[in-house]
Short mmCIF file of N, CA and C in Angstrom, two decimals:
data_model
loop_
_atom_site.label_atom_id
_atom_site.label_comp_id
_atom_site.label_asym_id
_atom_site.label_seq_id
_atom_site.Cartn_x
_atom_site.Cartn_y
_atom_site.Cartn_z
N MET A 20 29.35 -9.25 27.44
CA MET A 20 28.62 -8.02 27.22
C MET A 20 28.99 -7.41 25.87
N ARG A 21 30.23 -7.58 25.47
CA ARG A 21 30.69 -7.03 24.20
C ARG A 21 29.95 -7.66 23.03
N ASN A 22 29.72 -8.98 23.09
CA ASN A 22 28.98 -9.65 22.04
C ASN A 22 27.54 -9.15 21.97
N LEU A 23 26.98 -8.88 23.12
CA LEU A 23 25.61 -8.39 23.17
C LEU A 23 25.50 -6.99 22.54
N ASP A 24 26.52 -6.17 22.71
CA ASP A 24 26.53 -4.83 22.09
C ASP A 24 26.46 -4.95 20.57
N GLY A 25 27.19 -5.89 20.02
CA GLY A 25 27.16 -6.10 18.57
C GLY A 25 25.79 -6.58 18.09
N VAL A 26 25.18 -7.45 18.84
CA VAL A 26 23.84 -7.94 18.50
C VAL A 26 22.83 -6.80 18.56
N ILE A 27 22.93 -5.98 19.59
CA ILE A 27 22.02 -4.84 19.72
C ILE A 27 22.21 -3.87 18.56
N ARG A 28 23.46 -3.61 18.22
CA ARG A 28 23.75 -2.70 17.11
C ARG A 28 23.16 -3.26 15.80
N LEU A 29 23.28 -4.56 15.60
CA LEU A 29 22.71 -5.20 14.41
C LEU A 29 21.20 -5.04 14.38
N HIS A 30 20.55 -5.27 15.51
CA HIS A 30 19.09 -5.16 15.56
C HIS A 30 18.65 -3.71 15.38
N ARG A 31 19.39 -2.77 15.90
CA ARG A 31 19.05 -1.35 15.68
C ARG A 31 19.14 -1.02 14.20
N TRP A 32 20.18 -1.52 13.55
CA TRP A 32 20.34 -1.29 12.12
C TRP A 32 19.16 -1.89 11.35
N GLN A 33 18.75 -3.10 11.73
CA GLN A 33 17.61 -3.74 11.06
C GLN A 33 16.33 -2.94 11.26
N VAL A 34 16.13 -2.42 12.47
CA VAL A 34 14.95 -1.59 12.73
C VAL A 34 15.01 -0.33 11.87
N ASP A 35 16.17 0.30 11.80
CA ASP A 35 16.33 1.51 10.98
C ASP A 35 16.04 1.22 9.50
N GLU A 36 16.57 0.11 8.99
CA GLU A 36 16.37 -0.25 7.59
C GLU A 36 14.90 -0.55 7.30
N LYS A 37 14.26 -1.27 8.17
CA LYS A 37 12.84 -1.58 7.97
C LYS A 37 11.99 -0.32 8.07
N GLY A 38 12.37 0.59 8.95
CA GLY A 38 11.66 1.87 9.05
C GLY A 38 11.85 2.71 7.80
N ARG A 39 13.07 2.72 7.25
CA ARG A 39 13.35 3.46 6.01
C ARG A 39 12.55 2.88 4.85
N LYS A 40 12.52 1.57 4.75
CA LYS A 40 11.76 0.90 3.70
C LYS A 40 10.27 1.25 3.81
N LEU A 41 9.75 1.23 5.02
CA LEU A 41 8.34 1.56 5.24
C LEU A 41 8.05 3.00 4.81
N ARG A 42 8.92 3.93 5.21
CA ARG A 42 8.72 5.34 4.84
C ARG A 42 8.76 5.51 3.31
N GLU A 43 9.66 4.82 2.65
CA GLU A 43 9.74 4.91 1.19
C GLU A 43 8.46 4.41 0.54
N MET A 44 7.93 3.30 1.04
CA MET A 44 6.68 2.77 0.48
C MET A 44 5.51 3.72 0.74
N GLN A 45 5.47 4.31 1.93
CA GLN A 45 4.41 5.26 2.24
C GLN A 45 4.51 6.50 1.35
N ASP A 46 5.73 6.98 1.12
CA ASP A 46 5.93 8.12 0.22
C ASP A 46 5.47 7.79 -1.19
N LEU A 47 5.80 6.60 -1.66
CA LEU A 47 5.39 6.19 -3.00
C LEU A 47 3.87 6.12 -3.09
N ALA A 48 3.22 5.56 -2.09
CA ALA A 48 1.75 5.49 -2.09
C ALA A 48 1.15 6.89 -2.12
N GLN A 49 1.76 7.79 -1.39
CA GLN A 49 1.28 9.17 -1.38
C GLN A 49 1.45 9.83 -2.75
N ARG A 50 2.60 9.60 -3.40
CA ARG A 50 2.82 10.16 -4.73
C ARG A 50 1.83 9.58 -5.74
N LEU A 51 1.59 8.28 -5.68
CA LEU A 51 0.64 7.66 -6.60
C LEU A 51 -0.77 8.20 -6.38
N THR A 52 -1.14 8.41 -5.13
CA THR A 52 -2.45 8.98 -4.83
C THR A 52 -2.54 10.41 -5.38
N GLY A 53 -1.46 11.15 -5.26
CA GLY A 53 -1.41 12.50 -5.84
C GLY A 53 -1.54 12.46 -7.35
N ASP A 54 -0.92 11.46 -7.98
CA ASP A 54 -1.04 11.31 -9.43
C ASP A 54 -2.48 11.01 -9.83
N ILE A 55 -3.16 10.19 -9.04
CA ILE A 55 -4.57 9.88 -9.31
C ILE A 55 -5.40 11.16 -9.23
N ASP A 56 -5.16 11.96 -8.21
CA ASP A 56 -5.89 13.22 -8.05
C ASP A 56 -5.61 14.18 -9.20
N ALA A 57 -4.34 14.22 -9.63
CA ALA A 57 -3.97 15.10 -10.74
C ALA A 57 -4.66 14.66 -12.03
N LEU A 58 -4.73 13.36 -12.26
CA LEU A 58 -5.42 12.87 -13.46
C LEU A 58 -6.91 13.19 -13.41
N ALA A 59 -7.51 13.10 -12.24
CA ALA A 59 -8.93 13.42 -12.10
C ALA A 59 -9.17 14.91 -12.39
N ALA A 60 -8.28 15.76 -11.89
CA ALA A 60 -8.40 17.21 -12.15
C ALA A 60 -8.21 17.50 -13.63
N GLU A 61 -7.25 16.81 -14.24
CA GLU A 61 -7.00 16.99 -15.67
C GLU A 61 -8.23 16.57 -16.48
N LEU A 62 -8.86 15.48 -16.08
CA LEU A 62 -10.06 15.02 -16.78
C LEU A 62 -11.18 16.06 -16.69
N ARG A 63 -11.33 16.67 -15.52
CA ARG A 63 -12.37 17.71 -15.37
C ARG A 63 -12.08 18.91 -16.28
N ARG A 64 -10.80 19.29 -16.37
CA ARG A 64 -10.45 20.41 -17.26
C ARG A 64 -10.75 20.06 -18.72
N GLU A 65 -10.43 18.84 -19.10
CA GLU A 65 -10.68 18.41 -20.48
C GLU A 65 -12.17 18.30 -20.77
N GLN A 66 -12.95 17.90 -19.77
CA GLN A 66 -14.40 17.86 -19.94
C GLN A 66 -14.94 19.25 -20.24
N ALA A 67 -14.44 20.23 -19.49
CA ALA A 67 -14.88 21.60 -19.70
C ALA A 67 -14.48 22.09 -21.09
N ALA A 68 -13.27 21.76 -21.52
CA ALA A 68 -12.81 22.17 -22.85
C ALA A 68 -13.63 21.47 -23.93
N ALA A 69 -13.94 20.21 -23.74
CA ALA A 69 -14.71 19.46 -24.73
C ALA A 69 -16.13 20.01 -24.85
N ALA A 70 -16.66 20.51 -23.76
CA ALA A 70 -18.02 21.08 -23.78
C ALA A 70 -18.07 22.37 -24.59
N ARG A 71 -16.94 23.06 -24.73
CA ARG A 71 -16.90 24.33 -25.44
C ARG A 71 -16.57 24.17 -26.93
N SER A 72 -16.04 23.00 -27.32
CA SER A 72 -15.56 22.86 -28.69
C SER A 72 -16.00 21.51 -29.27
N VAL A 73 -16.55 21.56 -30.46
CA VAL A 73 -16.97 20.33 -31.15
C VAL A 73 -15.75 19.51 -31.52
N ASP A 74 -14.66 20.17 -31.93
CA ASP A 74 -13.43 19.45 -32.29
C ASP A 74 -12.85 18.72 -31.09
N ALA A 75 -12.84 19.38 -29.96
CA ALA A 75 -12.31 18.76 -28.74
C ALA A 75 -13.20 17.61 -28.30
N LEU A 76 -14.49 17.75 -28.51
CA LEU A 76 -15.43 16.69 -28.12
C LEU A 76 -15.15 15.41 -28.89
N ALA A 77 -14.69 15.54 -30.13
CA ALA A 77 -14.43 14.38 -30.97
C ALA A 77 -13.30 13.51 -30.40
N VAL A 78 -12.31 14.12 -29.79
CA VAL A 78 -11.17 13.35 -29.25
C VAL A 78 -11.30 13.11 -27.75
N TYR A 79 -12.28 13.73 -27.12
CA TYR A 79 -12.42 13.61 -25.68
C TYR A 79 -12.67 12.18 -25.23
N GLU A 80 -13.49 11.44 -25.98
CA GLU A 80 -13.83 10.09 -25.56
C GLU A 80 -12.60 9.21 -25.43
N ALA A 81 -11.71 9.27 -26.41
CA ALA A 81 -10.48 8.47 -26.34
C ALA A 81 -9.59 8.94 -25.19
N TYR A 82 -9.51 10.26 -25.03
CA TYR A 82 -8.72 10.80 -23.92
C TYR A 82 -9.28 10.34 -22.58
N ALA A 83 -10.59 10.43 -22.42
CA ALA A 83 -11.23 10.06 -21.15
C ALA A 83 -11.00 8.58 -20.84
N ALA A 84 -11.09 7.73 -21.86
CA ALA A 84 -10.88 6.30 -21.64
C ALA A 84 -9.44 6.04 -21.19
N ARG A 85 -8.48 6.71 -21.81
CA ARG A 85 -7.07 6.54 -21.43
C ARG A 85 -6.83 7.05 -20.03
N ASN A 86 -7.40 8.20 -19.70
CA ASN A 86 -7.25 8.80 -18.38
C ASN A 86 -7.81 7.88 -17.30
N MET A 87 -9.00 7.34 -17.53
CA MET A 87 -9.62 6.46 -16.55
C MET A 87 -8.83 5.16 -16.39
N ALA A 88 -8.28 4.65 -17.50
CA ALA A 88 -7.47 3.44 -17.42
C ALA A 88 -6.21 3.70 -16.59
N GLN A 89 -5.60 4.86 -16.78
CA GLN A 89 -4.42 5.23 -16.00
C GLN A 89 -4.77 5.31 -14.51
N ARG A 90 -5.89 5.92 -14.20
CA ARG A 90 -6.30 6.05 -12.80
C ARG A 90 -6.59 4.69 -12.18
N ARG A 91 -7.23 3.80 -12.95
CA ARG A 91 -7.48 2.44 -12.44
C ARG A 91 -6.17 1.72 -12.16
N ASN A 92 -5.21 1.85 -13.08
CA ASN A 92 -3.91 1.19 -12.88
C ASN A 92 -3.19 1.75 -11.66
N LEU A 93 -3.24 3.06 -11.49
CA LEU A 93 -2.60 3.67 -10.32
C LEU A 93 -3.30 3.24 -9.04
N ALA A 94 -4.63 3.18 -9.07
CA ALA A 94 -5.38 2.76 -7.89
C ALA A 94 -5.04 1.31 -7.54
N ARG A 95 -4.90 0.47 -8.55
CA ARG A 95 -4.51 -0.93 -8.31
C ARG A 95 -3.12 -0.99 -7.68
N SER A 96 -2.22 -0.17 -8.18
CA SER A 96 -0.86 -0.12 -7.63
C SER A 96 -0.87 0.34 -6.17
N VAL A 97 -1.68 1.34 -5.88
CA VAL A 97 -1.80 1.83 -4.50
C VAL A 97 -2.35 0.74 -3.59
N ALA A 98 -3.35 0.01 -4.07
CA ALA A 98 -3.94 -1.06 -3.26
C ALA A 98 -2.90 -2.15 -2.97
N GLU A 99 -2.13 -2.52 -3.99
CA GLU A 99 -1.07 -3.52 -3.78
C GLU A 99 -0.03 -3.01 -2.80
N LEU A 100 0.32 -1.74 -2.97
CA LEU A 100 1.32 -1.13 -2.11
C LEU A 100 0.83 -1.05 -0.67
N GLU A 101 -0.46 -0.81 -0.47
CA GLU A 101 -1.01 -0.77 0.89
C GLU A 101 -0.83 -2.12 1.58
N GLY A 102 -0.99 -3.20 0.83
CA GLY A 102 -0.76 -4.52 1.40
C GLY A 102 0.70 -4.70 1.79
N GLU A 103 1.60 -4.23 0.93
CA GLU A 103 3.02 -4.31 1.23
C GLU A 103 3.39 -3.42 2.43
N ILE A 104 2.73 -2.28 2.53
CA ILE A 104 2.98 -1.38 3.66
C ILE A 104 2.56 -2.05 4.97
N GLU A 105 1.43 -2.71 4.95
CA GLU A 105 0.97 -3.40 6.16
C GLU A 105 1.96 -4.50 6.56
N THR A 106 2.46 -5.23 5.59
CA THR A 106 3.46 -6.26 5.88
C THR A 106 4.73 -5.63 6.44
N ALA A 107 5.15 -4.50 5.85
CA ALA A 107 6.35 -3.82 6.33
C ALA A 107 6.16 -3.30 7.75
N ARG A 108 4.95 -2.84 8.07
CA ARG A 108 4.67 -2.39 9.44
C ARG A 108 4.81 -3.55 10.43
N GLU A 109 4.28 -4.69 10.03
CA GLU A 109 4.38 -5.87 10.91
C GLU A 109 5.84 -6.29 11.08
N GLU A 110 6.60 -6.26 9.99
CA GLU A 110 8.02 -6.62 10.08
C GLU A 110 8.79 -5.64 10.97
N LEU A 111 8.46 -4.35 10.84
CA LEU A 111 9.11 -3.33 11.67
C LEU A 111 8.77 -3.55 13.14
N ALA A 112 7.52 -3.84 13.42
CA ALA A 112 7.11 -4.08 14.82
C ALA A 112 7.82 -5.30 15.38
N ALA A 113 7.95 -6.35 14.57
CA ALA A 113 8.64 -7.56 15.03
C ALA A 113 10.12 -7.27 15.27
N ALA A 114 10.74 -6.52 14.38
CA ALA A 114 12.15 -6.17 14.55
C ALA A 114 12.34 -5.31 15.78
N HIS A 115 11.40 -4.41 16.04
CA HIS A 115 11.48 -3.55 17.22
C HIS A 115 11.34 -4.37 18.50
N ARG A 116 10.42 -5.32 18.48
CA ARG A 116 10.26 -6.21 19.65
C ARG A 116 11.55 -7.00 19.89
N GLU A 117 12.15 -7.48 18.83
CA GLU A 117 13.39 -8.25 18.93
C GLU A 117 14.51 -7.38 19.51
N LEU A 118 14.59 -6.14 19.04
CA LEU A 118 15.60 -5.21 19.58
C LEU A 118 15.39 -5.00 21.07
N LYS A 119 14.15 -4.74 21.46
CA LYS A 119 13.86 -4.50 22.88
C LYS A 119 14.20 -5.72 23.73
N ARG A 120 14.05 -6.88 23.16
CA ARG A 120 14.38 -8.12 23.90
C ARG A 120 15.88 -8.14 24.24
N PHE A 121 16.71 -7.69 23.30
CA PHE A 121 18.15 -7.71 23.55
C PHE A 121 18.62 -6.52 24.39
N GLU A 122 17.89 -5.42 24.28
CA GLU A 122 18.27 -4.25 25.07
C GLU A 122 17.95 -4.52 26.54
#
């Protein structure tokens, strides 16, 4: 029984670690999504400023292209991260099933 306690403790630790990793990835995805939203809001503000000033309009096109490229890159990162999150969820579920088997 003593050996089984150690195995259970190990599996609990693995479940905790996999859960922590999953939460960190979800937090990162949320932050990246927030960054995308912030860039979109910033672009709208710059559009309004460019509409009021001829000088601002001259540099707006380059700014808008850079902003959109940043948003595309962030969206790509979020999409990749979502795949990793799904894998982490599956790993967590498998680790949890394994723990329950020993408990």
